Short mmCIF file of C-alpha atoms and ligand atoms in Angstrom, two decimals:
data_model
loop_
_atom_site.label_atom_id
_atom_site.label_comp_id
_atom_site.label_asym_id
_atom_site.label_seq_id
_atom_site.Cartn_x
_atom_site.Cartn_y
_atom_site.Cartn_z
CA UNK A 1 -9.35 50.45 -1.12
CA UNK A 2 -11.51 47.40 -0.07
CA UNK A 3 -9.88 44.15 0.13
CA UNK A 4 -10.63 40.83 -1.10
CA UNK A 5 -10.55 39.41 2.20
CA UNK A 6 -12.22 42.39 4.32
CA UNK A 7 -15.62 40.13 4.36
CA UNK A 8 -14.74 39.93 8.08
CA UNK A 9 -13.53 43.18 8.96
CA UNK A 10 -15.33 46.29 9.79
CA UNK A 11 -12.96 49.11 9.56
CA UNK A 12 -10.70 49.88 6.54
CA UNK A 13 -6.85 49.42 7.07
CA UNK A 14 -5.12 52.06 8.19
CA UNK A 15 -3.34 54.07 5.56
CA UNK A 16 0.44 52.94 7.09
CA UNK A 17 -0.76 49.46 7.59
CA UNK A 18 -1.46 49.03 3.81
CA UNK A 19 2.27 50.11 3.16
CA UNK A 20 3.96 48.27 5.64
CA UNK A 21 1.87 45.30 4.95
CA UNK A 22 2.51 45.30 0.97
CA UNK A 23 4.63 43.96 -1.07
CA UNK A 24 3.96 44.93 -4.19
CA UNK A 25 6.85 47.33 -4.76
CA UNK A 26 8.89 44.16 -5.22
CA UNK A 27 7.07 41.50 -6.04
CA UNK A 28 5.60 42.49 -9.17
CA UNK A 29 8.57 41.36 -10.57
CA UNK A 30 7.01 38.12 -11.01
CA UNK A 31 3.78 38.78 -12.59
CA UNK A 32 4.83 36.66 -15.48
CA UNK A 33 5.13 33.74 -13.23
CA UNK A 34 2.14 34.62 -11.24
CA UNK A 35 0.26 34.32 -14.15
CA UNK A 36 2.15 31.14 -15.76
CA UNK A 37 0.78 29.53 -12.59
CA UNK A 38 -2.71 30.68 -12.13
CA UNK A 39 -2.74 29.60 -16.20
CA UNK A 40 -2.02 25.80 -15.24
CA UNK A 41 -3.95 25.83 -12.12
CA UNK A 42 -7.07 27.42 -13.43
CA UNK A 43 -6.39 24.50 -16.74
CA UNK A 44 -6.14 21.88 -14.18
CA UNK A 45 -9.37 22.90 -12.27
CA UNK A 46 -11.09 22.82 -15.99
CA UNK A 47 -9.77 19.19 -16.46
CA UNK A 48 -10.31 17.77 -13.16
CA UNK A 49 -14.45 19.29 -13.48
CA UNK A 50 -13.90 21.23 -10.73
CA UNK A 51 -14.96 23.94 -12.96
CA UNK A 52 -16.34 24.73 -16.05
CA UNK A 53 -13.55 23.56 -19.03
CA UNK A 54 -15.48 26.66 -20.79
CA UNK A 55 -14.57 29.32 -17.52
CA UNK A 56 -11.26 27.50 -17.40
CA UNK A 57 -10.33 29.11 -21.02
CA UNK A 58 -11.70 32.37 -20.16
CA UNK A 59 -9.64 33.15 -16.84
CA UNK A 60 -6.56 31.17 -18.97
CA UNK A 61 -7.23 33.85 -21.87
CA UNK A 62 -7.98 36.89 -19.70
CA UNK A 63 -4.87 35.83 -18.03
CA UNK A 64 -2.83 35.83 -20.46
CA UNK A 65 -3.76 39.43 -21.92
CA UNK A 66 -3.51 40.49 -18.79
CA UNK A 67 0.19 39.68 -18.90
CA UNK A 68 0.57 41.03 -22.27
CA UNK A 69 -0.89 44.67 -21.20
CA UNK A 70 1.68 44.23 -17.97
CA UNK A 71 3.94 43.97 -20.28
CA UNK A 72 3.54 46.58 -22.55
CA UNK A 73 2.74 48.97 -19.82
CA UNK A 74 -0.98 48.95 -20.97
CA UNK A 75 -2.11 47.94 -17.47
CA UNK A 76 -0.05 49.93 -14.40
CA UNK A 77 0.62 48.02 -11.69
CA UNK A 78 -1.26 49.68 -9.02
CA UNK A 79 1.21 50.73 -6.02
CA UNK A 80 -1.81 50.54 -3.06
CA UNK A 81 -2.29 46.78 -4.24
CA UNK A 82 -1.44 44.34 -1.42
CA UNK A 83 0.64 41.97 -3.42
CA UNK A 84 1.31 40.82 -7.36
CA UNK A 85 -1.46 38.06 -6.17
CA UNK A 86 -4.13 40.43 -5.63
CA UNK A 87 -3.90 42.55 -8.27
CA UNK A 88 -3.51 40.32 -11.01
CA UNK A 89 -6.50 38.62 -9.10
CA UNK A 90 -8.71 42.35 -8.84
CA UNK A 91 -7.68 43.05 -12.39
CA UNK A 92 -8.95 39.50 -13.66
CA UNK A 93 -12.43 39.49 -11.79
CA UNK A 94 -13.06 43.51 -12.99
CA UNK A 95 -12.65 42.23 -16.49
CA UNK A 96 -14.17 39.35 -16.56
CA UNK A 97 -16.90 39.55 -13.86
CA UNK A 98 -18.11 35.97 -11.86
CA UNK A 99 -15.42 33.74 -13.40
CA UNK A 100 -12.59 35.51 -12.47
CA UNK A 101 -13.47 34.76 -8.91
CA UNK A 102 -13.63 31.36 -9.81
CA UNK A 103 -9.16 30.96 -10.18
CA UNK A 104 -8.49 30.87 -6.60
CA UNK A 105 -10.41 27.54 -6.06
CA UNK A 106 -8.43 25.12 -3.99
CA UNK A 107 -5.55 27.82 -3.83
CA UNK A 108 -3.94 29.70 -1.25
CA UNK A 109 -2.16 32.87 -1.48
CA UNK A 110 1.03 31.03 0.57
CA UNK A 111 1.13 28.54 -1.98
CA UNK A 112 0.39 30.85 -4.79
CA UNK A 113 3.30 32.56 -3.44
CA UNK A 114 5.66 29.37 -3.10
CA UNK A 115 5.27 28.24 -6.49
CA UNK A 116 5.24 31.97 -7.93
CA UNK A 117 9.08 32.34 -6.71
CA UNK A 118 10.21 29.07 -7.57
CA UNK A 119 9.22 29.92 -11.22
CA UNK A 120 11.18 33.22 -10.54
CA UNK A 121 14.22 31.60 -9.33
CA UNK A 122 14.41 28.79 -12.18
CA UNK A 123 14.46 31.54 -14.93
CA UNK A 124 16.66 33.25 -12.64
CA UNK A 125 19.09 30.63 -12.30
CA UNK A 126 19.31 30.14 -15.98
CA UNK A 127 20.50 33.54 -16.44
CA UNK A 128 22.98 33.65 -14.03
CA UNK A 129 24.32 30.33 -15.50
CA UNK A 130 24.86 31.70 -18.84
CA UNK A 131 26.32 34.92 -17.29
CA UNK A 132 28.97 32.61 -15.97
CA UNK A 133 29.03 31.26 -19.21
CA UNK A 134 30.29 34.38 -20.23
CA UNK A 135 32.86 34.37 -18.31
CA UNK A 136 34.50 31.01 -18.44
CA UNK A 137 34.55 31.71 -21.61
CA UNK A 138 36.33 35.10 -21.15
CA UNK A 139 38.66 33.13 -18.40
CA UNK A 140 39.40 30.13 -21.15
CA UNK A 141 40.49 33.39 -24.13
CA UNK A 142 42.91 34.56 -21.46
CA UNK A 143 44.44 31.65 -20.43
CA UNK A 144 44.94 30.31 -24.03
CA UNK A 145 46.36 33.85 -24.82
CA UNK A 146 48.61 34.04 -21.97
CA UNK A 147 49.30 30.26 -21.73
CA UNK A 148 52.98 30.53 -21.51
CA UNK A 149 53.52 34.03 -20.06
CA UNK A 150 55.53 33.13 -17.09
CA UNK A 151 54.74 34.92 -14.44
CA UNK A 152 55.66 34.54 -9.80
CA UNK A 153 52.67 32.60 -8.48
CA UNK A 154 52.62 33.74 -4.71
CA UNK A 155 51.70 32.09 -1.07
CA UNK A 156 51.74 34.95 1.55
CA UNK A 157 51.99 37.59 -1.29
CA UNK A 158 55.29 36.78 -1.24
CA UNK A 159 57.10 35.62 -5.02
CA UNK A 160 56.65 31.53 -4.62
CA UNK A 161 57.21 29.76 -7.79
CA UNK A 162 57.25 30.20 -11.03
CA UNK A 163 53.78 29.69 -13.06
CA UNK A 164 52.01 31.29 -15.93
CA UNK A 165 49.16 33.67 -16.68
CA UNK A 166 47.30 31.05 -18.20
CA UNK A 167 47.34 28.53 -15.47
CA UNK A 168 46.73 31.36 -12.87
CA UNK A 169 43.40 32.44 -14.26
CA UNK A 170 42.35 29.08 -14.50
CA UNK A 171 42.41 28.62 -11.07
CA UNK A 172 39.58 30.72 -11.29
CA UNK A 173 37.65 29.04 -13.65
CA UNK A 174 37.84 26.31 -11.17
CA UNK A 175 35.70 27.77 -9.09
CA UNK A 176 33.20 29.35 -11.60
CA UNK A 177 32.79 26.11 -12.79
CA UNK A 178 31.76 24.53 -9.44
CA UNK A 179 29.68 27.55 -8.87
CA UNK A 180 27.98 26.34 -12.38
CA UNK A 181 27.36 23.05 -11.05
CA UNK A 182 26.24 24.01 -7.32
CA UNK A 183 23.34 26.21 -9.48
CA UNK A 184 22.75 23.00 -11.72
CA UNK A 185 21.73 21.22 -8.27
CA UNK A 186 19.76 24.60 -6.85
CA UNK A 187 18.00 24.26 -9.91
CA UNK A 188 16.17 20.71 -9.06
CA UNK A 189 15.36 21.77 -5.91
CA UNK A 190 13.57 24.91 -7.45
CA UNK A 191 11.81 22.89 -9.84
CA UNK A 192 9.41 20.84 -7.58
CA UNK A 193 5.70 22.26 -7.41
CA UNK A 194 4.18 23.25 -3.92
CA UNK A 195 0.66 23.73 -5.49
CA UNK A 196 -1.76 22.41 -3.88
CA UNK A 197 -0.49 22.63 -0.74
CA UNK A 198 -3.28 25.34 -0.02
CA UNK A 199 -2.97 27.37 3.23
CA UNK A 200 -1.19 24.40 4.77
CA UNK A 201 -3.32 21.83 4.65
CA UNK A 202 -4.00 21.16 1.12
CA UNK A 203 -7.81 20.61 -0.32
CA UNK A 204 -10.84 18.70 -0.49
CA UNK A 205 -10.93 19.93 -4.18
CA UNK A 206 -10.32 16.80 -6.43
CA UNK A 207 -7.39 18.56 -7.94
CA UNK A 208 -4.12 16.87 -9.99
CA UNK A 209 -0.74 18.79 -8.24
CA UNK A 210 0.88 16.42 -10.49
CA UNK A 211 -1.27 17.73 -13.90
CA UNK A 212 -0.32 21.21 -12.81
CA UNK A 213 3.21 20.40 -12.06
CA UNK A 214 3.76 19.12 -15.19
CA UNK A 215 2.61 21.91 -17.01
CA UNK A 216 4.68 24.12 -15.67
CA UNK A 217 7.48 22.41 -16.69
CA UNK A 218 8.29 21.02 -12.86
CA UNK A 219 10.44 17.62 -11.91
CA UNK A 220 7.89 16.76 -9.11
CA UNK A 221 5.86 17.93 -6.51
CA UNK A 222 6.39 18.59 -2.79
CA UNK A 223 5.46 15.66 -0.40
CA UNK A 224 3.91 17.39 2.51
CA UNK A 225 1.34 20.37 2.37
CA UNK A 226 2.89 22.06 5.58
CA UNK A 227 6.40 22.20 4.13
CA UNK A 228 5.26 22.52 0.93
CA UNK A 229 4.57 26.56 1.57
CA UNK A 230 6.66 27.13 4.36
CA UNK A 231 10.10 26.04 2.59
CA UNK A 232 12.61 28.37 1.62
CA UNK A 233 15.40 26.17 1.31
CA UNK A 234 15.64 26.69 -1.86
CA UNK A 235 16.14 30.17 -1.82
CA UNK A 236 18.49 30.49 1.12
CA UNK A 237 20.86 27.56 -0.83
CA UNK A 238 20.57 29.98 -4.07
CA UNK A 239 21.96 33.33 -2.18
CA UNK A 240 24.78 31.38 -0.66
CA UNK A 241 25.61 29.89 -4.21
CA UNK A 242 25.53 33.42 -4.93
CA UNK A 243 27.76 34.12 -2.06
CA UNK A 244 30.42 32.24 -3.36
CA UNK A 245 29.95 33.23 -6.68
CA UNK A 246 30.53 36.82 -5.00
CA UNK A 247 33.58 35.81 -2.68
CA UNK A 248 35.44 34.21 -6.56
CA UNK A 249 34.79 37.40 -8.09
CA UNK A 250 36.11 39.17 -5.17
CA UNK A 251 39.16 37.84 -4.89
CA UNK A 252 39.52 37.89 -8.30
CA UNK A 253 39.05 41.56 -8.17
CA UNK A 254 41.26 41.89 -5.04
CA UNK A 255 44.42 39.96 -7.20
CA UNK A 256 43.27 42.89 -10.43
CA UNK A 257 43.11 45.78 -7.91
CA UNK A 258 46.83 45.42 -6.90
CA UNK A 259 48.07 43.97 -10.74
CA UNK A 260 47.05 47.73 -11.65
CA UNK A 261 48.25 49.09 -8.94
CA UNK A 262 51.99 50.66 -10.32
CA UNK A 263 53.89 48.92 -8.04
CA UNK A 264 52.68 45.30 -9.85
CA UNK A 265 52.06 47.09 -12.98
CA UNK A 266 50.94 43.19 -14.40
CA UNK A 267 48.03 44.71 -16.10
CA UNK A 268 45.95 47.58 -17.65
CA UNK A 269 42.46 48.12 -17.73
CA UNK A 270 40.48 49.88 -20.74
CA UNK A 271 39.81 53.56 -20.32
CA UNK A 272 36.35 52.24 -20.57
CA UNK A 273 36.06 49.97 -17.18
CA UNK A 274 38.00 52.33 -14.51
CA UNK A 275 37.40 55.66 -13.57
CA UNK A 276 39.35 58.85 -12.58
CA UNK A 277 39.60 60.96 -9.66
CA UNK A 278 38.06 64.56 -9.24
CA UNK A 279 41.80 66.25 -8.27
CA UNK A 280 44.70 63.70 -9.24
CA UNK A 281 45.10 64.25 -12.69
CA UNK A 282 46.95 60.97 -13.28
CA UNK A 283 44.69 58.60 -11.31
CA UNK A 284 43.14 55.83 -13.28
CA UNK A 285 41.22 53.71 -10.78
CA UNK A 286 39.90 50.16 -10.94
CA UNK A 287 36.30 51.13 -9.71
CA UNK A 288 34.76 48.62 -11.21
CA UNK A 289 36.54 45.79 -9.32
CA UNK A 290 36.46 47.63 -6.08
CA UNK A 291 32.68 47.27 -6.48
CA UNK A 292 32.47 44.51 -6.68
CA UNK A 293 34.57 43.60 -4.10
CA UNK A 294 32.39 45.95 -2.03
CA UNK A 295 28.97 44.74 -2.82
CA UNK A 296 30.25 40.79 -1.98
CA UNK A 297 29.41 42.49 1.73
CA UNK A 298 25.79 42.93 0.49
CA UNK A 299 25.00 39.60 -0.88
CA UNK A 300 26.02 37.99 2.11
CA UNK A 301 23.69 40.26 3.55
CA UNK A 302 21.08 39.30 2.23
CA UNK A 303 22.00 35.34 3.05
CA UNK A 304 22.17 36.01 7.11
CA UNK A 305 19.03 37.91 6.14
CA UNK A 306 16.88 35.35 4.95
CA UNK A 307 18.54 32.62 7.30
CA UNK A 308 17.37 35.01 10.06
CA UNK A 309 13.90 35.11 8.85
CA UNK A 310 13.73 31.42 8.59
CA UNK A 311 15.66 30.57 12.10
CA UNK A 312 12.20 31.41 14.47
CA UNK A 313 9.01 30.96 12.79
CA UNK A 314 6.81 28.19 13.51
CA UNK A 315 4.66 25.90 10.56
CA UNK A 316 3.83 26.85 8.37
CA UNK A 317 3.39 30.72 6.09
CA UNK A 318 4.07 33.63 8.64
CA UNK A 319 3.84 36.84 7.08
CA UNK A 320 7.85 36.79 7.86
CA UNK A 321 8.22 34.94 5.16
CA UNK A 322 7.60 37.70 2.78
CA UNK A 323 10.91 39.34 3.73
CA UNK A 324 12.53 36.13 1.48
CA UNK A 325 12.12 38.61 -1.75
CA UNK A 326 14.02 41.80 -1.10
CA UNK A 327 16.70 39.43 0.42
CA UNK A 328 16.94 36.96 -2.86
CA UNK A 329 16.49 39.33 -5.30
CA UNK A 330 18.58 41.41 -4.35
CA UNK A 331 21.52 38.91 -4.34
CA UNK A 332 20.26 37.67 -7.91
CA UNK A 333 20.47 41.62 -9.03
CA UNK A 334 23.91 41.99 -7.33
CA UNK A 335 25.60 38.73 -8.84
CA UNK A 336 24.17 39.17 -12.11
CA UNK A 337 25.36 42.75 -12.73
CA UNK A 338 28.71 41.88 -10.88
CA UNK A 339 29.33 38.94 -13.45
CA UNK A 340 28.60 41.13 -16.36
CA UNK A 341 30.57 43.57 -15.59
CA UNK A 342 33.44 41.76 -14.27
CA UNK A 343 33.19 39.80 -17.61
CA UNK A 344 33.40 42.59 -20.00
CA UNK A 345 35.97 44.18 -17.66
CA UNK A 346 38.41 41.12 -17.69
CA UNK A 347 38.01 40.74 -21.20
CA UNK A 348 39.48 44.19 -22.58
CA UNK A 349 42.19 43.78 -20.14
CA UNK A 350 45.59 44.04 -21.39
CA UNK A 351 48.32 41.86 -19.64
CA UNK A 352 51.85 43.08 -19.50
CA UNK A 353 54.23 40.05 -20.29
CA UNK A 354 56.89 41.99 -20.45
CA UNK A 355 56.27 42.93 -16.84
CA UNK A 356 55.36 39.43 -15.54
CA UNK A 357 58.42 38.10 -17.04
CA UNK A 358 60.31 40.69 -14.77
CA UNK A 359 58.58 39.89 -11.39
CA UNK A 360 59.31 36.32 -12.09
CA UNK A 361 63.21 36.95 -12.78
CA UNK A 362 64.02 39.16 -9.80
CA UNK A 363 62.72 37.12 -6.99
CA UNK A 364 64.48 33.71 -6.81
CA UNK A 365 61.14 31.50 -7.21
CA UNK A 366 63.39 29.27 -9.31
CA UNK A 367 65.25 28.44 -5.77
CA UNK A 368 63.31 25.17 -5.16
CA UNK A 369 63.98 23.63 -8.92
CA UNK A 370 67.48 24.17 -7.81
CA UNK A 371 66.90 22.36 -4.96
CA UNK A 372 65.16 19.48 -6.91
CA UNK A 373 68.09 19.29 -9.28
CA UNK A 374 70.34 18.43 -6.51
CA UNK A 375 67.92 16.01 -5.51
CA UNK A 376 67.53 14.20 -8.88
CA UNK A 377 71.13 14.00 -8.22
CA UNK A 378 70.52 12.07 -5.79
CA UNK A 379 71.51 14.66 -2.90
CA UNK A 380 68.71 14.21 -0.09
CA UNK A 381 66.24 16.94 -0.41
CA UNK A 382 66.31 18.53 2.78
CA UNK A 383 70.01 18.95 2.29
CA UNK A 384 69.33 19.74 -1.51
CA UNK A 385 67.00 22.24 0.13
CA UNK A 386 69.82 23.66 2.48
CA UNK A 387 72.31 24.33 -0.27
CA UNK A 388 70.02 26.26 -2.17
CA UNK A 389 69.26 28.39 0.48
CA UNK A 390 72.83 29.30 0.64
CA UNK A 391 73.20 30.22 -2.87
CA UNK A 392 70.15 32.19 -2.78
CA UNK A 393 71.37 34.12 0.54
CA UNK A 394 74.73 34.49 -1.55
CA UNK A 395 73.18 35.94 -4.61
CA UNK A 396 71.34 38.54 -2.28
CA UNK A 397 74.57 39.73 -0.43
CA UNK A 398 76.64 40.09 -3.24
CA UNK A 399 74.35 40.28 -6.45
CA UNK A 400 72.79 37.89 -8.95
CA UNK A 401 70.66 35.51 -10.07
CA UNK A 402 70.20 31.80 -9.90
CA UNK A 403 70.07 31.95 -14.00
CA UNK A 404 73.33 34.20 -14.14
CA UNK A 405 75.58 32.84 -11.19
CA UNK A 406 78.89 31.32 -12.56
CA UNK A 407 79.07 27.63 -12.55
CA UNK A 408 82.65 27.39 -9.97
CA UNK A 409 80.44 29.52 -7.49
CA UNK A 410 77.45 27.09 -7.81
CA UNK A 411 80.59 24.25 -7.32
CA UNK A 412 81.70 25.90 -4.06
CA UNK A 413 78.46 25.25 -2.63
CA UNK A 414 78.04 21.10 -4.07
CA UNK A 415 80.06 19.40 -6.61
CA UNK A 416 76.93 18.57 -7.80
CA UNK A 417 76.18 21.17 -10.19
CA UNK A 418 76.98 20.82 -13.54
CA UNK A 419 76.59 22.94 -16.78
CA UNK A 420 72.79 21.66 -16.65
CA UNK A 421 71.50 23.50 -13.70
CA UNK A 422 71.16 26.43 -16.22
CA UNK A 423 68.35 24.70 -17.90
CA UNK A 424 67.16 23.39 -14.60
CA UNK A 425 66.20 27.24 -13.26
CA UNK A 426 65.63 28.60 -16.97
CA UNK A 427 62.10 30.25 -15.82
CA UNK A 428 60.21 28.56 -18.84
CA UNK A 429 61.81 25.00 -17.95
CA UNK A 430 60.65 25.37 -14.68
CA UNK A 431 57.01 25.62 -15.69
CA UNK A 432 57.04 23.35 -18.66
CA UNK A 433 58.98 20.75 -16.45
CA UNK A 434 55.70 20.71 -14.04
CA UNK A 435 53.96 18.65 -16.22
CA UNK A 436 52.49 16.98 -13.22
CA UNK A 437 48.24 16.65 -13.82
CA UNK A 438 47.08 19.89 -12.65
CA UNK A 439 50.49 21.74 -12.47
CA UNK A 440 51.41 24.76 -14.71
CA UNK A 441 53.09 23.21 -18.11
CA UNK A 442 52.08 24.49 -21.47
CA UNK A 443 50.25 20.62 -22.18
CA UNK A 444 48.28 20.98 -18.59
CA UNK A 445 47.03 24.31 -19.30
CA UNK A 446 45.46 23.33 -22.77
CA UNK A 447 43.71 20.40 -21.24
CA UNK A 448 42.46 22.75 -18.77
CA UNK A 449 41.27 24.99 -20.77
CA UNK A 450 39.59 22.40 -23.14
CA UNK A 451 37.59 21.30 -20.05
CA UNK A 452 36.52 24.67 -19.60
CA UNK A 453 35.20 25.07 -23.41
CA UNK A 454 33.72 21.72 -23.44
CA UNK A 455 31.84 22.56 -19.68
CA UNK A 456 30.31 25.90 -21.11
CA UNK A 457 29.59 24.67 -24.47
CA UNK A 458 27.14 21.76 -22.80
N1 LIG B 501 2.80 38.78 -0.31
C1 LIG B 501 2.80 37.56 0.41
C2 LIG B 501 4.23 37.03 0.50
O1 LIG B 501 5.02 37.49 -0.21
C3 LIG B 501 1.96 36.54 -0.26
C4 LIG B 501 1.42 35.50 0.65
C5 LIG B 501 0.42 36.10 1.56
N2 LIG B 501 -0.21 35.12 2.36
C6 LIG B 501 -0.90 35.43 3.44
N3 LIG B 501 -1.44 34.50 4.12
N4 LIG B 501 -1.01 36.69 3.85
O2 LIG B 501 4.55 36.19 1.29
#
């Protein structure tokens, strides 16, 4: 097929050429914002007289049905076009003759091309915000749920101290919410125009990159032509928010893959979000969160990826520069399924109390309130702390508990103790006594989780 651009040439491309050198099998994912900007650059070229206000309505109209029979599959994107660029270009100039060659004035394809994925990546970004959303919201019906289901919280995988379910899972919503607000910065760096930029050296054209900007909804416009189409910043920032957003989910999944595992037994997942195995009749497998886990790999892929790209090529567009697409959206794709999923899967769930309650009995994480009761005794706490060791290395040679060990064997150890130390390593009193800010008491998780619902309902 002849190109736009073969004026020069006198051979036609060779058939392998064309395919290597397109890139329309993934970028006509953004027709709609290739044609949102060719709209409110060809408008700007109408205002600024640069041509015809009368043309400028035509290509804006043609556009815009254009998009429409995309749309409605009307209009097949053609698979031998070079890019979304050119076709929607070829497709605009068959049906509507002379004008339609009139849009690219005082354009370039590389900053056609810089503005087009911007728009991609600011609708983009909204979407994955209100995907996690979803699942703060999912995190905050857990926690209030579970809010005083005491349950071991671990260091080393080893049974620590006592906390809750509640308080646990908000951990997590910790980070979801500073993933939130690492997009809400992303975002303003996606929203600042590069049209008009040109090649790389801008125009001679009398045109308005702040009209155009403007139109398109944008903060601002970039300051210099060269970086304004060879800047990918923006994207490579967005997959490593990603990233992260990948490496929460995954050890989120990690901590759910062993809770079902029998040997935790903390939770259950619905018949609907795990699979079974071809052979073992009994298996019921937590697929879905092994995925996930598993496709955090690809993601940051796709961030060394695009770094890569970036790390060699001089000012300004290099046809490297292409390669930013697969890599991004492919890491939007990933995250955005991953967080739906994960969502849905967290939130039909069930928790086993009953067995939370148990792992937090059996496992002396109630050893270091014993050690601060001696200390509020006024007992110095390293020696607080050496006494309690004792008892605890008693209780494992000859049986018991820290809640169940009689009060003259506690005595042999300090004189201390006193009827009281039963409500000092009474699981629940050990949680609710943590009423430091942040800690795990019933009155710290609820203002946790109001932050949460007042963050997502913004
Ligand atoms: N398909 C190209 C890309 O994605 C569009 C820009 C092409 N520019 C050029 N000078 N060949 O980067």
């Amino acid at each position: 097929m002849a190109k736009m651009w073969d004026a020069r040439f006198s051979k036609e491309e060779n058939a392998r050429v064309n395919d290597f050198n397109s890139s329309i099998r993934f970028d006509s994912r953004m027709f709609r914002e290739d044609i949102e900007g060719s709209v409110a650059h060809v408008t700007m070229l109408g205002r600024q007289g640069i041509i015809g206000e009368d043309e400028a309505a035509k290509i804006a109209d043609a556009l815009k049905t254009i998009r429409d029979d995309i749309e409605s599959g009307a209009l097949p994107i053609d698979p031998e076009a070079e890019d979304i660029h050119m076709f929607v270009e070829e497709v605009l100039t068959a049906r509507i003759g002379d004008a339609g060659k009139k849009l690219h004035t005082a354009r370039s394809r590389n900053d056609q091309v810089a503005l087009d994925i911007r728009l991609y990546l600011r609708r983009e970004i909204g979407e994955i915000r209100s995907l996690l959303r979803v699942l703060l919201g999912t995190v905050a019906d857990l926690a209030e749920k579970y809010a005083g289901a005491v349950m071991p919280g671990y260091t080393h995988l080893q049974r620590a101290q006592p906390v809750t379910f509640g308080h646990y899972v908000l951990a997590y919503a910790q980070m979801f919410l500073r993933d939130d607000g690492r997009l809400a910065e992303i975002a303003k760096h996606v929203n600042i125009s590069p049209l008009g930029s040109g090649a790389l050296a801008a125009t001679t054209h009398p045109i308005d990159r702040h009209l155009t900007a403007e139109l398109l909804g944008m903060d601002g416009v970039t300051e210099n032509s060269l970086d304004g189409v060879s800047d990918r910043d923006f994207a490579a920032e967005l997959i490593f928010a990603l990233s992260l957003i990948m490496t929460h989910l995954s050890r989120f999944s990690e901590e759910i893959i062993l809770w079902c595992s029998g040997e935790f037994a903390f939770v259950e997942l619905d018949d609907a979000f795990s699979t079974g195995s071809s052979i073992m009749p009994q298996k019921k497998n937590p697929d879905i969160a092994e995925l996930v886990r598993g496709k955090t790999g690809r993601v940051y892929g796709d961030l060394i990826a695009l770094l890569t790209v970036l790390k060699g090529i001089p000012l300004a567009y290099n046809k490297d520069m292409q390669e930013d697409k697969e890599a991004v959206f492919d890491a939007i794709d990933t995250a955005k399924i991953c967080l739906e999923l994960f969502s849905s899967m967290l939130g039909t769930m069930t928790v086993r109390t009953d067995r939370l309650r148990q792992a937090a009995s059996g496992g002396f994480i109630n050893a270091t309130d014993c050690a601060d009761y001696l200390a509020k005794k006024g007992l110095p706490f390293r020696d607080a702390y050496r006494v309690s060791g004792k008892i605890v290395a008693w209780c494992a040679e000859n049986g018991g508990t820290l809640e169940s060990l009689p009060l003259d064997v506690y005595r042999q150890f300090s004189p201390l103790f006193d009827e009281d130390v039963y409500d000092a390593v009474d699981l629940d009193n050990c949680v609710n006594r943590r009423t430091v800010w942040g800690g795990p008491s019933m009155e710290s998780v609820k203002r946790q989780i109001a932050l949460v619902r007042a963050a997502i309902s913004e």
